[in-house]
Structure formats: structure tokens, C-alpha cells
């Protein structure tokens, strides 16, 4: 599967590690993160990193958005993730997005994002499930 990831922070890095059998293109705006990711994953034949702003049309063109199967938006900004997910959907791609603020989840759902991940909400649910009161 061909996967395009926007955001090379902790979650983006973890996704690259978790999906070694897939063709991954990752877009990251921070030059230091690009360098670190290149050092860690650059030898993988099925990994490509692009330094740039994923919101820019020419960056998405360089990343071959039109040829990707799935687009994953994991930047630190919910509005950017929504914008990128809508571009991906408009291009006919499956869109997966991280949502940091749980109150935005209904909007992402309403606008047709295929899968929505809220690490903060998931962490709260995990913690709550581990609490036992005696």
C-alpha cells in the first residue's frame, strides 16, 4: 500500500516504524526532524521524505498525492489536519487524521474523514479503564 503521512513528529515516526512493509512518503516542515528521519529511515527502499509544508499544492504534487492509497495527517494542528484530510478526500484518497481536541471529532466525522484518531481521548479512556475502586 502507498501511504502519505503529513507530520514527522513522534506519531509520524511511530507510523513509519509500524508500517515497514508499505511504501511511505512523509512530509515534514522542520529541517531538523527531516534530517533525523532521513538518518533513521533513509536506507529503507520504500521510504521517501520531503521537506516542506504539506498545505502547499506543489509539495503534495511532489509527494504524488494522486498516486497514494491513504493519506494520514498527524501534524500538531487540528485545523491543518482537517484541511489536509479534505484535500486528500477531494483527490479520492482515504483520509486518516489525528485530532488533538476531542470537541472537533464530530466536525471531522461530518466532513467525511475516513478514520479519526484522538490520542488524548484514547489515553483518557485507557486510564479510566485501568482504575478500579474498591
mmCIF file of N, CA and C in Angstrom:
data_model
loop_
_atom_site.group_PDB
_atom_site.id
_atom_site.type_symbol
_atom_site.label_atom_id
_atom_site.label_comp_id
_atom_site.label_asym_id
_atom_site.label_seq_id
_atom_site.Cartn_x
_atom_site.Cartn_y
_atom_site.Cartn_z
ATOM 1 N N UNK A 1 0.840 -1.173 0.000
ATOM 2 C CA UNK A 1 0.000 0.000 0.000
ATOM 3 C C UNK A 1 0.891 1.244 0.000
ATOM 4 N N UNK A 2 0.452 2.277 -0.692
ATOM 5 C CA UNK A 2 1.176 3.552 -0.733
ATOM 6 C C UNK A 2 0.520 4.511 0.253
ATOM 7 N N UNK A 3 1.337 4.993 1.193
ATOM 8 C CA UNK A 3 0.822 5.829 2.275
ATOM 9 C C UNK A 3 1.588 7.139 2.318
ATOM 10 N N UNK A 4 0.851 8.233 2.379
ATOM 11 C CA UNK A 4 1.434 9.566 2.524
ATOM 12 C C UNK A 4 1.110 10.069 3.921
ATOM 13 N N UNK A 5 2.151 10.459 4.655
ATOM 14 C CA UNK A 5 1.995 10.953 6.020
ATOM 15 C C UNK A 5 2.425 12.408 6.064
ATOM 16 N N UNK A 6 1.585 13.254 6.635
ATOM 17 C CA UNK A 6 1.948 14.657 6.872
ATOM 18 C C UNK A 6 2.209 14.809 8.362
ATOM 19 N N UNK A 7 3.449 15.091 8.703
ATOM 20 C CA UNK A 7 3.828 15.274 10.100
ATOM 21 C C UNK A 7 4.852 14.246 10.530
ATOM 22 N N UNK A 8 6.044 14.726 10.835
ATOM 23 C CA UNK A 8 7.134 13.830 11.205
ATOM 24 C C UNK A 8 7.499 13.893 12.674
ATOM 25 N N UNK A 9 6.527 14.218 13.510
ATOM 26 C CA UNK A 9 6.768 14.214 14.952
ATOM 27 C C UNK A 9 6.745 12.789 15.480
ATOM 28 N N UNK A 10 6.489 12.658 16.759
ATOM 29 C CA UNK A 10 6.508 11.343 17.399
ATOM 30 C C UNK A 10 5.540 10.370 16.734
ATOM 31 N N UNK A 11 4.320 10.803 16.475
ATOM 32 C CA UNK A 11 3.327 9.908 15.883
ATOM 33 C C UNK A 11 3.689 9.537 14.444
ATOM 34 N N UNK A 12 4.140 10.501 13.660
ATOM 35 C CA UNK A 12 4.570 10.203 12.298
ATOM 36 C C UNK A 12 5.715 9.206 12.273
ATOM 37 N N UNK A 13 6.688 9.404 13.157
ATOM 38 C CA UNK A 13 7.834 8.489 13.268
ATOM 39 C C UNK A 13 7.360 7.082 13.651
ATOM 40 N N UNK A 14 6.467 7.007 14.623
ATOM 41 C CA UNK A 14 5.945 5.704 15.056
ATOM 42 C C UNK A 14 5.213 4.994 13.919
ATOM 43 N N UNK A 15 4.502 5.751 13.104
ATOM 44 C CA UNK A 15 3.812 5.156 11.957
ATOM 45 C C UNK A 15 4.801 4.572 10.955
ATOM 46 N N UNK A 16 5.873 5.298 10.680
ATOM 47 C CA UNK A 16 6.891 4.784 9.754
ATOM 48 C C UNK A 16 7.451 3.469 10.293
ATOM 49 N N UNK A 17 7.731 3.426 11.584
ATOM 50 C CA UNK A 17 8.256 2.201 12.198
ATOM 51 C C UNK A 17 7.234 1.069 12.164
ATOM 52 N N UNK A 18 5.963 1.398 12.352
ATOM 53 C CA UNK A 18 4.912 0.380 12.431
ATOM 54 C C UNK A 18 4.481 -0.165 11.071
ATOM 55 N N UNK A 19 4.870 0.511 10.002
ATOM 56 C CA UNK A 19 4.419 0.122 8.656
ATOM 57 C C UNK A 19 5.600 -0.170 7.727
ATOM 58 N N UNK A 20 6.508 -1.068 8.113
ATOM 59 C CA UNK A 20 7.721 -1.271 7.311
ATOM 60 C C UNK A 20 7.475 -1.894 5.942
ATOM 61 N N UNK A 21 6.364 -2.587 5.778
ATOM 62 C CA UNK A 21 6.106 -3.277 4.514
ATOM 63 C C UNK A 21 5.420 -2.390 3.478
ATOM 64 N N UNK A 22 5.053 -1.177 3.866
ATOM 65 C CA UNK A 22 4.341 -0.277 2.960
ATOM 66 C C UNK A 22 5.267 0.791 2.387
ATOM 67 N N UNK A 23 4.878 1.317 1.233
ATOM 68 C CA UNK A 23 5.609 2.437 0.632
ATOM 69 C C UNK A 23 5.156 3.711 1.332
ATOM 70 N N UNK A 24 6.082 4.351 2.038
ATOM 71 C CA UNK A 24 5.756 5.530 2.840
ATOM 72 C C UNK A 24 6.435 6.760 2.261
ATOM 73 N N UNK A 25 5.657 7.811 2.064
ATOM 74 C CA UNK A 25 6.192 9.142 1.789
ATOM 75 C C UNK A 25 5.762 10.007 2.958
ATOM 76 N N UNK A 26 6.715 10.713 3.554
ATOM 77 C CA UNK A 26 6.428 11.544 4.717
ATOM 78 C C UNK A 26 6.808 12.984 4.407
ATOM 79 N N UNK A 27 5.917 13.901 4.727
ATOM 80 C CA UNK A 27 6.172 15.334 4.550
ATOM 81 C C UNK A 27 6.365 15.948 5.928
ATOM 82 N N UNK A 28 7.471 16.679 6.076
ATOM 83 C CA UNK A 28 7.765 17.345 7.350
ATOM 84 C C UNK A 28 8.350 18.712 7.051
ATOM 85 N N UNK A 29 7.886 19.719 7.765
ATOM 86 C CA UNK A 29 8.318 21.093 7.530
ATOM 87 C C UNK A 29 9.610 21.442 8.283
ATOM 88 N N UNK A 30 9.883 20.757 9.392
ATOM 89 C CA UNK A 30 11.028 21.074 10.240
ATOM 90 C C UNK A 30 12.296 20.393 9.729
ATOM 91 N N UNK A 31 13.304 21.189 9.376
ATOM 92 C CA UNK A 31 14.535 20.664 8.781
ATOM 93 C C UNK A 31 15.267 19.701 9.715
ATOM 94 N N UNK A 32 15.270 19.974 11.005
ATOM 95 C CA UNK A 32 15.951 19.082 11.952
ATOM 96 C C UNK A 32 15.264 17.722 12.020
ATOM 97 N N UNK A 33 13.936 17.723 12.001
ATOM 98 C CA UNK A 33 13.204 16.455 12.006
ATOM 99 C C UNK A 33 13.438 15.694 10.707
ATOM 100 N N UNK A 34 13.492 16.423 9.598
ATOM 101 C CA UNK A 34 13.754 15.787 8.305
ATOM 102 C C UNK A 34 15.107 15.092 8.342
ATOM 103 N N UNK A 35 16.101 15.772 8.866
ATOM 104 C CA UNK A 35 17.448 15.199 8.947
ATOM 105 C C UNK A 35 17.450 13.941 9.816
ATOM 106 N N UNK A 36 16.810 14.015 10.981
ATOM 107 C CA UNK A 36 16.765 12.861 11.882
ATOM 108 C C UNK A 36 16.017 11.688 11.251
ATOM 109 N N UNK A 37 14.888 11.967 10.622
ATOM 110 C CA UNK A 37 14.115 10.911 9.967
ATOM 111 C C UNK A 37 14.887 10.305 8.801
ATOM 112 N N UNK A 38 15.596 11.129 8.058
ATOM 113 C CA UNK A 38 16.411 10.643 6.942
ATOM 114 C C UNK A 38 17.504 9.714 7.446
ATOM 115 N N UNK A 39 18.126 10.092 8.557
ATOM 116 C CA UNK A 39 19.176 9.244 9.129
ATOM 117 C C UNK A 39 18.612 7.913 9.608
ATOM 118 N N UNK A 40 17.442 7.946 10.217
ATOM 119 C CA UNK A 40 16.859 6.732 10.787
ATOM 120 C C UNK A 40 16.207 5.812 9.759
ATOM 121 N N UNK A 41 15.606 6.384 8.727
ATOM 122 C CA UNK A 41 14.831 5.574 7.786
ATOM 123 C C UNK A 41 15.288 5.699 6.334
ATOM 124 N N UNK A 42 16.272 6.541 6.074
ATOM 125 C CA UNK A 42 16.688 6.830 4.703
ATOM 126 C C UNK A 42 17.168 5.640 3.903
ATOM 127 N N UNK A 43 17.607 4.589 4.569
ATOM 128 C CA UNK A 43 18.101 3.405 3.851
ATOM 129 C C UNK A 43 16.978 2.467 3.425
ATOM 130 N N UNK A 44 15.785 2.710 3.939
ATOM 131 C CA UNK A 44 14.648 1.897 3.517
ATOM 132 C C UNK A 44 14.295 2.243 2.083
ATOM 133 N N UNK A 45 14.195 1.247 1.245
ATOM 134 C CA UNK A 45 13.893 1.476 -0.171
ATOM 135 C C UNK A 45 12.477 1.993 -0.380
ATOM 136 N N UNK A 46 11.596 1.693 0.547
ATOM 137 C CA UNK A 46 10.193 2.091 0.392
ATOM 138 C C UNK A 46 9.845 3.303 1.254
ATOM 139 N N UNK A 47 10.844 4.140 1.562
ATOM 140 C CA UNK A 47 10.621 5.345 2.362
ATOM 141 C C UNK A 47 11.196 6.558 1.646
ATOM 142 N N UNK A 48 10.373 7.607 1.587
ATOM 143 C CA UNK A 48 10.808 8.875 0.988
ATOM 144 C C UNK A 48 10.372 9.988 1.924
ATOM 145 N N UNK A 49 11.253 10.956 2.132
ATOM 146 C CA UNK A 49 10.895 12.101 2.964
ATOM 147 C C UNK A 49 11.013 13.373 2.143
ATOM 148 N N UNK A 50 10.057 14.259 2.351
ATOM 149 C CA UNK A 50 10.028 15.543 1.649
ATOM 150 C C UNK A 50 9.998 16.643 2.696
ATOM 151 N N UNK A 51 10.937 17.568 2.583
ATOM 152 C CA UNK A 51 10.927 18.721 3.473
ATOM 153 C C UNK A 51 10.040 19.782 2.852
ATOM 154 N N UNK A 52 8.980 20.138 3.559
ATOM 155 C CA UNK A 52 8.078 21.154 3.040
ATOM 156 C C UNK A 52 6.788 21.218 3.828
ATOM 157 N N UNK A 53 5.975 22.181 3.462
ATOM 158 C CA UNK A 53 4.679 22.400 4.095
ATOM 159 C C UNK A 53 3.628 21.605 3.319
ATOM 160 N N UNK A 54 3.028 20.620 3.978
ATOM 161 C CA UNK A 54 2.057 19.750 3.306
ATOM 162 C C UNK A 54 0.821 20.493 2.824
ATOM 163 N N UNK A 55 0.604 21.709 3.293
ATOM 164 C CA UNK A 55 -0.540 22.503 2.842
ATOM 165 C C UNK A 55 -0.311 23.139 1.480
ATOM 166 N N UNK A 56 0.901 23.073 0.985
ATOM 167 C CA UNK A 56 1.236 23.677 -0.307
ATOM 168 C C UNK A 56 0.993 22.670 -1.431
ATOM 169 N N UNK A 57 0.323 23.132 -2.459
ATOM 170 C CA UNK A 57 -0.020 22.262 -3.590
ATOM 171 C C UNK A 57 1.213 21.610 -4.221
ATOM 172 N N UNK A 58 2.295 22.389 -4.397
ATOM 173 C CA UNK A 58 3.482 21.834 -5.053
ATOM 174 C C UNK A 58 4.142 20.745 -4.204
ATOM 175 N N UNK A 59 4.017 20.837 -2.881
ATOM 176 C CA UNK A 59 4.573 19.799 -2.006
ATOM 177 C C UNK A 59 3.748 18.517 -2.145
ATOM 178 N N UNK A 60 2.436 18.647 -2.165
ATOM 179 C CA UNK A 60 1.578 17.475 -2.351
ATOM 180 C C UNK A 60 1.795 16.850 -3.726
ATOM 181 N N UNK A 61 2.069 17.680 -4.723
ATOM 182 C CA UNK A 61 2.363 17.156 -6.058
ATOM 183 C C UNK A 61 3.668 16.371 -6.038
ATOM 184 N N UNK A 62 4.687 16.934 -5.369
ATOM 185 C CA UNK A 62 5.972 16.233 -5.254
ATOM 186 C C UNK A 62 5.802 14.899 -4.521
ATOM 187 N N UNK A 63 4.884 14.863 -3.576
ATOM 188 C CA UNK A 63 4.625 13.648 -2.799
ATOM 189 C C UNK A 63 3.713 12.663 -3.533
ATOM 190 N N UNK A 64 3.286 13.016 -4.735
ATOM 191 C CA UNK A 64 2.417 12.158 -5.547
ATOM 192 C C UNK A 64 1.120 11.794 -4.828
ATOM 193 N N UNK A 65 0.458 12.792 -4.269
ATOM 194 C CA UNK A 65 -0.806 12.550 -3.572
ATOM 195 C C UNK A 65 -1.762 11.728 -4.428
ATOM 196 N N UNK A 66 -1.833 12.037 -5.707
ATOM 197 C CA UNK A 66 -2.782 11.363 -6.604
ATOM 198 C C UNK A 66 -2.509 9.863 -6.741
ATOM 199 N N UNK A 67 -1.296 9.420 -6.425
ATOM 200 C CA UNK A 67 -0.948 8.001 -6.564
ATOM 201 C C UNK A 67 -0.934 7.259 -5.232
ATOM 202 N N UNK A 68 -1.247 7.955 -4.153
ATOM 203 C CA UNK A 68 -1.251 7.327 -2.831
ATOM 204 C C UNK A 68 -2.585 6.622 -2.586
ATOM 205 N N UNK A 69 -2.552 5.601 -1.757
ATOM 206 C CA UNK A 69 -3.782 4.911 -1.361
ATOM 207 C C UNK A 69 -4.419 5.573 -0.139
ATOM 208 N N UNK A 70 -3.566 5.982 0.789
ATOM 209 C CA UNK A 70 -4.035 6.528 2.060
ATOM 210 C C UNK A 70 -3.235 7.777 2.394
ATOM 211 N N UNK A 71 -3.921 8.763 2.942
ATOM 212 C CA UNK A 71 -3.268 9.980 3.431
ATOM 213 C C UNK A 71 -3.509 10.055 4.933
ATOM 214 N N UNK A 72 -2.431 10.228 5.700
ATOM 215 C CA UNK A 72 -2.530 10.306 7.158
ATOM 216 C C UNK A 72 -2.011 11.665 7.610
ATOM 217 N N UNK A 73 -2.869 12.441 8.249
ATOM 218 C CA UNK A 73 -2.499 13.773 8.737
ATOM 219 C C UNK A 73 -2.266 13.705 10.243
ATOM 220 N N UNK A 74 -1.005 13.866 10.646
ATOM 221 C CA UNK A 74 -0.659 13.800 12.069
ATOM 222 C C UNK A 74 0.207 14.991 12.474
ATOM 223 N N UNK A 75 -0.129 16.162 11.951
ATOM 224 C CA UNK A 75 0.563 17.369 12.392
ATOM 225 C C UNK A 75 0.042 17.712 13.789
ATOM 226 N N UNK A 76 0.602 18.742 14.387
ATOM 227 C CA UNK A 76 0.180 19.140 15.733
ATOM 228 C C UNK A 76 -0.978 20.133 15.716
ATOM 229 N N UNK A 77 -1.579 20.351 14.555
ATOM 230 C CA UNK A 77 -2.618 21.369 14.416
ATOM 231 C C UNK A 77 -3.877 20.732 13.829
ATOM 232 N N UNK A 78 -4.951 20.715 14.602
ATOM 233 C CA UNK A 78 -6.195 20.096 14.143
ATOM 234 C C UNK A 78 -6.728 20.729 12.865
ATOM 235 N N UNK A 79 -6.636 22.048 12.755
ATOM 236 C CA UNK A 79 -7.149 22.720 11.560
ATOM 237 C C UNK A 79 -6.352 22.318 10.321
ATOM 238 N N UNK A 80 -5.042 22.215 10.470
ATOM 239 C CA UNK A 80 -4.200 21.768 9.351
ATOM 240 C C UNK A 80 -4.555 20.333 8.990
ATOM 241 N N UNK A 81 -4.716 19.480 9.987
ATOM 242 C CA UNK A 81 -5.066 18.087 9.716
ATOM 243 C C UNK A 81 -6.405 17.974 8.991
ATOM 244 N N UNK A 82 -7.367 18.795 9.378
ATOM 245 C CA UNK A 82 -8.664 18.780 8.701
ATOM 246 C C UNK A 82 -8.520 19.253 7.260
ATOM 247 N N UNK A 83 -7.820 20.355 7.060
ATOM 248 C CA UNK A 83 -7.601 20.894 5.718
ATOM 249 C C UNK A 83 -6.938 19.848 4.821
ATOM 250 N N UNK A 84 -5.889 19.215 5.329
ATOM 251 C CA UNK A 84 -5.173 18.208 4.540
ATOM 252 C C UNK A 84 -6.052 16.991 4.261
ATOM 253 N N UNK A 85 -6.842 16.598 5.237
ATOM 254 C CA UNK A 85 -7.741 15.455 5.036
ATOM 255 C C UNK A 85 -8.782 15.747 3.965
ATOM 256 N N UNK A 86 -9.288 16.969 3.945
ATOM 257 C CA UNK A 86 -10.260 17.348 2.915
ATOM 258 C C UNK A 86 -9.629 17.364 1.531
ATOM 259 N N UNK A 87 -8.387 17.819 1.434
ATOM 260 C CA UNK A 87 -7.674 17.771 0.151
ATOM 261 C C UNK A 87 -7.518 16.319 -0.290
ATOM 262 N N UNK A 88 -7.138 15.458 0.640
ATOM 263 C CA UNK A 88 -6.970 14.040 0.316
ATOM 264 C C UNK A 88 -8.284 13.433 -0.161
ATOM 265 N N UNK A 89 -9.380 13.722 0.537
ATOM 266 C CA UNK A 89 -10.684 13.200 0.138
ATOM 267 C C UNK A 89 -11.080 13.709 -1.247
ATOM 268 N N UNK A 90 -10.826 14.988 -1.496
ATOM 269 C CA UNK A 90 -11.141 15.585 -2.800
ATOM 270 C C UNK A 90 -10.358 14.893 -3.916
ATOM 271 N N UNK A 91 -9.169 14.391 -3.565
ATOM 272 C CA UNK A 91 -8.318 13.691 -4.533
ATOM 273 C C UNK A 91 -8.648 12.206 -4.627
ATOM 274 N N UNK A 92 -9.664 11.772 -3.891
ATOM 275 C CA UNK A 92 -10.079 10.376 -3.955
ATOM 276 C C UNK A 92 -9.288 9.434 -3.068
ATOM 277 N N UNK A 93 -8.527 9.966 -2.129
ATOM 278 C CA UNK A 93 -7.733 9.132 -1.226
ATOM 279 C C UNK A 93 -8.525 8.852 0.053
ATOM 280 N N UNK A 94 -8.183 7.771 0.722
ATOM 281 C CA UNK A 94 -8.678 7.541 2.080
ATOM 282 C C UNK A 94 -7.943 8.521 2.979
ATOM 283 N N UNK A 95 -8.635 9.099 3.948
ATOM 284 C CA UNK A 95 -8.027 10.086 4.839
ATOM 285 C C UNK A 95 -8.155 9.643 6.292
ATOM 286 N N UNK A 96 -7.006 9.640 6.963
ATOM 287 C CA UNK A 96 -6.932 9.344 8.390
ATOM 288 C C UNK A 96 -6.348 10.582 9.044
ATOM 289 N N UNK A 97 -6.927 10.998 10.166
ATOM 290 C CA UNK A 97 -6.456 12.228 10.791
ATOM 291 C C UNK A 97 -6.389 12.116 12.299
ATOM 292 N N UNK A 98 -5.328 12.703 12.838
ATOM 293 C CA UNK A 98 -5.247 12.865 14.289
ATOM 294 C C UNK A 98 -6.038 14.111 14.653
ATOM 295 N N UNK A 99 -6.772 14.017 15.763
ATOM 296 C CA UNK A 99 -7.496 15.161 16.308
ATOM 297 C C UNK A 99 -7.081 15.288 17.768
ATOM 298 N N UNK A 100 -6.457 16.401 18.096
ATOM 299 C CA UNK A 100 -5.998 16.602 19.474
ATOM 300 C C UNK A 100 -7.135 17.048 20.390
ATOM 301 N N UNK A 101 -8.011 17.887 19.888
ATOM 302 C CA UNK A 101 -9.113 18.420 20.694
ATOM 303 C C UNK A 101 -10.379 17.600 20.428
ATOM 304 N N UNK A 102 -10.822 16.808 21.406
ATOM 305 C CA UNK A 102 -11.973 15.924 21.191
ATOM 306 C C UNK A 102 -13.234 16.627 20.696
ATOM 307 N N UNK A 103 -13.405 17.906 21.021
ATOM 308 C CA UNK A 103 -14.623 18.593 20.566
ATOM 309 C C UNK A 103 -14.669 18.757 19.047
ATOM 310 N N UNK A 104 -13.522 18.564 18.361
ATOM 311 C CA UNK A 104 -13.501 18.665 16.899
ATOM 312 C C UNK A 104 -13.885 17.356 16.204
ATOM 313 N N UNK A 105 -13.931 16.269 16.950
ATOM 314 C CA UNK A 105 -14.197 14.963 16.337
ATOM 315 C C UNK A 105 -15.490 14.959 15.521
ATOM 316 N N UNK A 106 -16.617 15.481 16.033
ATOM 317 C CA UNK A 106 -17.844 15.476 15.218
ATOM 318 C C UNK A 106 -17.691 16.221 13.890
ATOM 319 N N UNK A 107 -16.932 17.301 13.869
ATOM 320 C CA UNK A 107 -16.721 18.042 12.627
ATOM 321 C C UNK A 107 -15.951 17.194 11.622
ATOM 322 N N UNK A 108 -14.898 16.530 12.063
ATOM 323 C CA UNK A 108 -14.123 15.664 11.174
ATOM 324 C C UNK A 108 -15.019 14.560 10.615
ATOM 325 N N UNK A 109 -15.864 13.989 11.478
ATOM 326 C CA UNK A 109 -16.786 12.943 11.030
ATOM 327 C C UNK A 109 -17.776 13.489 10.011
ATOM 328 N N UNK A 110 -18.351 14.635 10.324
ATOM 329 C CA UNK A 110 -19.352 15.255 9.451
ATOM 330 C C UNK A 110 -18.780 15.563 8.071
ATOM 331 N N UNK A 111 -17.503 15.936 8.020
ATOM 332 C CA UNK A 111 -16.873 16.307 6.755
ATOM 333 C C UNK A 111 -16.283 15.113 6.003
ATOM 334 N N UNK A 112 -16.463 13.908 6.540
ATOM 335 C CA UNK A 112 -16.134 12.706 5.784
ATOM 336 C C UNK A 112 -14.738 12.150 5.938
ATOM 337 N N UNK A 113 -14.002 12.554 6.968
ATOM 338 C CA UNK A 113 -12.690 11.952 7.201
ATOM 339 C C UNK A 113 -12.929 10.480 7.532
ATOM 340 N N UNK A 114 -12.193 9.592 6.874
ATOM 341 C CA UNK A 114 -12.464 8.157 6.973
ATOM 342 C C UNK A 114 -12.179 7.569 8.350
ATOM 343 N N UNK A 115 -11.087 7.990 8.956
ATOM 344 C CA UNK A 115 -10.734 7.481 10.285
ATOM 345 C C UNK A 115 -10.156 8.627 11.101
ATOM 346 N N UNK A 116 -10.593 8.705 12.340
ATOM 347 C CA UNK A 116 -10.188 9.802 13.221
ATOM 348 C C UNK A 116 -9.563 9.197 14.469
ATOM 349 N N UNK A 117 -8.364 9.662 14.769
ATOM 350 C CA UNK A 117 -7.637 9.181 15.934
ATOM 351 C C UNK A 117 -7.440 10.349 16.887
ATOM 352 N N UNK A 118 -7.841 10.151 18.129
ATOM 353 C CA UNK A 118 -7.645 11.173 19.156
ATOM 354 C C UNK A 118 -6.813 10.564 20.278
ATOM 355 N N UNK A 119 -5.480 10.722 20.216
ATOM 356 C CA UNK A 119 -4.626 10.118 21.244
ATOM 357 C C UNK A 119 -4.998 10.555 22.659
ATOM 358 N N UNK A 120 -5.369 11.812 22.820
ATOM 359 C CA UNK A 120 -5.720 12.296 24.143
ATOM 360 C C UNK A 120 -6.982 11.602 24.663
ATOM 361 N N UNK A 121 -7.983 11.473 23.799
ATOM 362 C CA UNK A 121 -9.223 10.800 24.198
ATOM 363 C C UNK A 121 -8.952 9.324 24.468
ATOM 364 N N UNK A 122 -8.151 8.703 23.611
ATOM 365 C CA UNK A 122 -7.825 7.289 23.795
ATOM 366 C C UNK A 122 -7.062 7.068 25.096
ATOM 367 N N UNK A 123 -6.113 7.955 25.393
ATOM 368 C CA UNK A 123 -5.353 7.835 26.640
ATOM 369 C C UNK A 123 -6.279 7.963 27.847
ATOM 370 N N UNK A 124 -7.200 8.907 27.797
ATOM 371 C CA UNK A 124 -8.147 9.076 28.902
ATOM 372 C C UNK A 124 -8.995 7.818 29.091
ATOM 373 N N UNK A 125 -9.440 7.233 27.998
ATOM 374 C CA UNK A 125 -10.250 6.016 28.080
ATOM 375 C C UNK A 125 -9.422 4.853 28.632
ATOM 376 N N UNK A 126 -8.164 4.751 28.191
ATOM 377 C CA UNK A 126 -7.286 3.690 28.686
ATOM 378 C C UNK A 126 -7.046 3.833 30.186
ATOM 379 N N UNK A 127 -6.770 5.056 30.620
ATOM 380 C CA UNK A 127 -6.540 5.298 32.047
ATOM 381 C C UNK A 127 -7.801 4.981 32.848
ATOM 382 N N UNK A 128 -8.930 5.459 32.366
ATOM 383 C CA UNK A 128 -10.192 5.218 33.075
ATOM 384 C C UNK A 128 -10.488 3.726 33.198
ATOM 385 N N UNK A 129 -10.150 2.956 32.171
ATOM 386 C CA UNK A 129 -10.432 1.519 32.202
ATOM 387 C C UNK A 129 -9.530 0.777 33.187
ATOM 388 N N UNK A 130 -8.428 1.388 33.565
ATOM 389 C CA UNK A 130 -7.493 0.741 34.481
ATOM 390 C C UNK A 130 -7.736 1.100 35.941
ATOM 391 N N UNK A 131 -8.596 2.069 36.165
ATOM 392 C CA UNK A 131 -8.884 2.484 37.536
ATOM 393 C C UNK A 131 -9.917 1.535 38.129
ATOM 394 N N UNK A 132 -9.572 0.983 39.259
ATOM 395 C CA UNK A 132 -10.537 0.139 39.969
ATOM 396 C C UNK A 132 -10.728 0.722 41.362
ATOM 397 N N UNK A 133 -11.971 0.847 41.722
ATOM 398 C CA UNK A 133 -12.303 1.382 43.044
ATOM 399 C C UNK A 133 -12.771 0.230 43.908
ATOM 400 N N UNK A 134 -12.194 0.132 45.061
ATOM 401 C CA UNK A 134 -12.590 -0.964 45.955
ATOM 402 C C UNK A 134 -13.235 -0.440 47.196
#
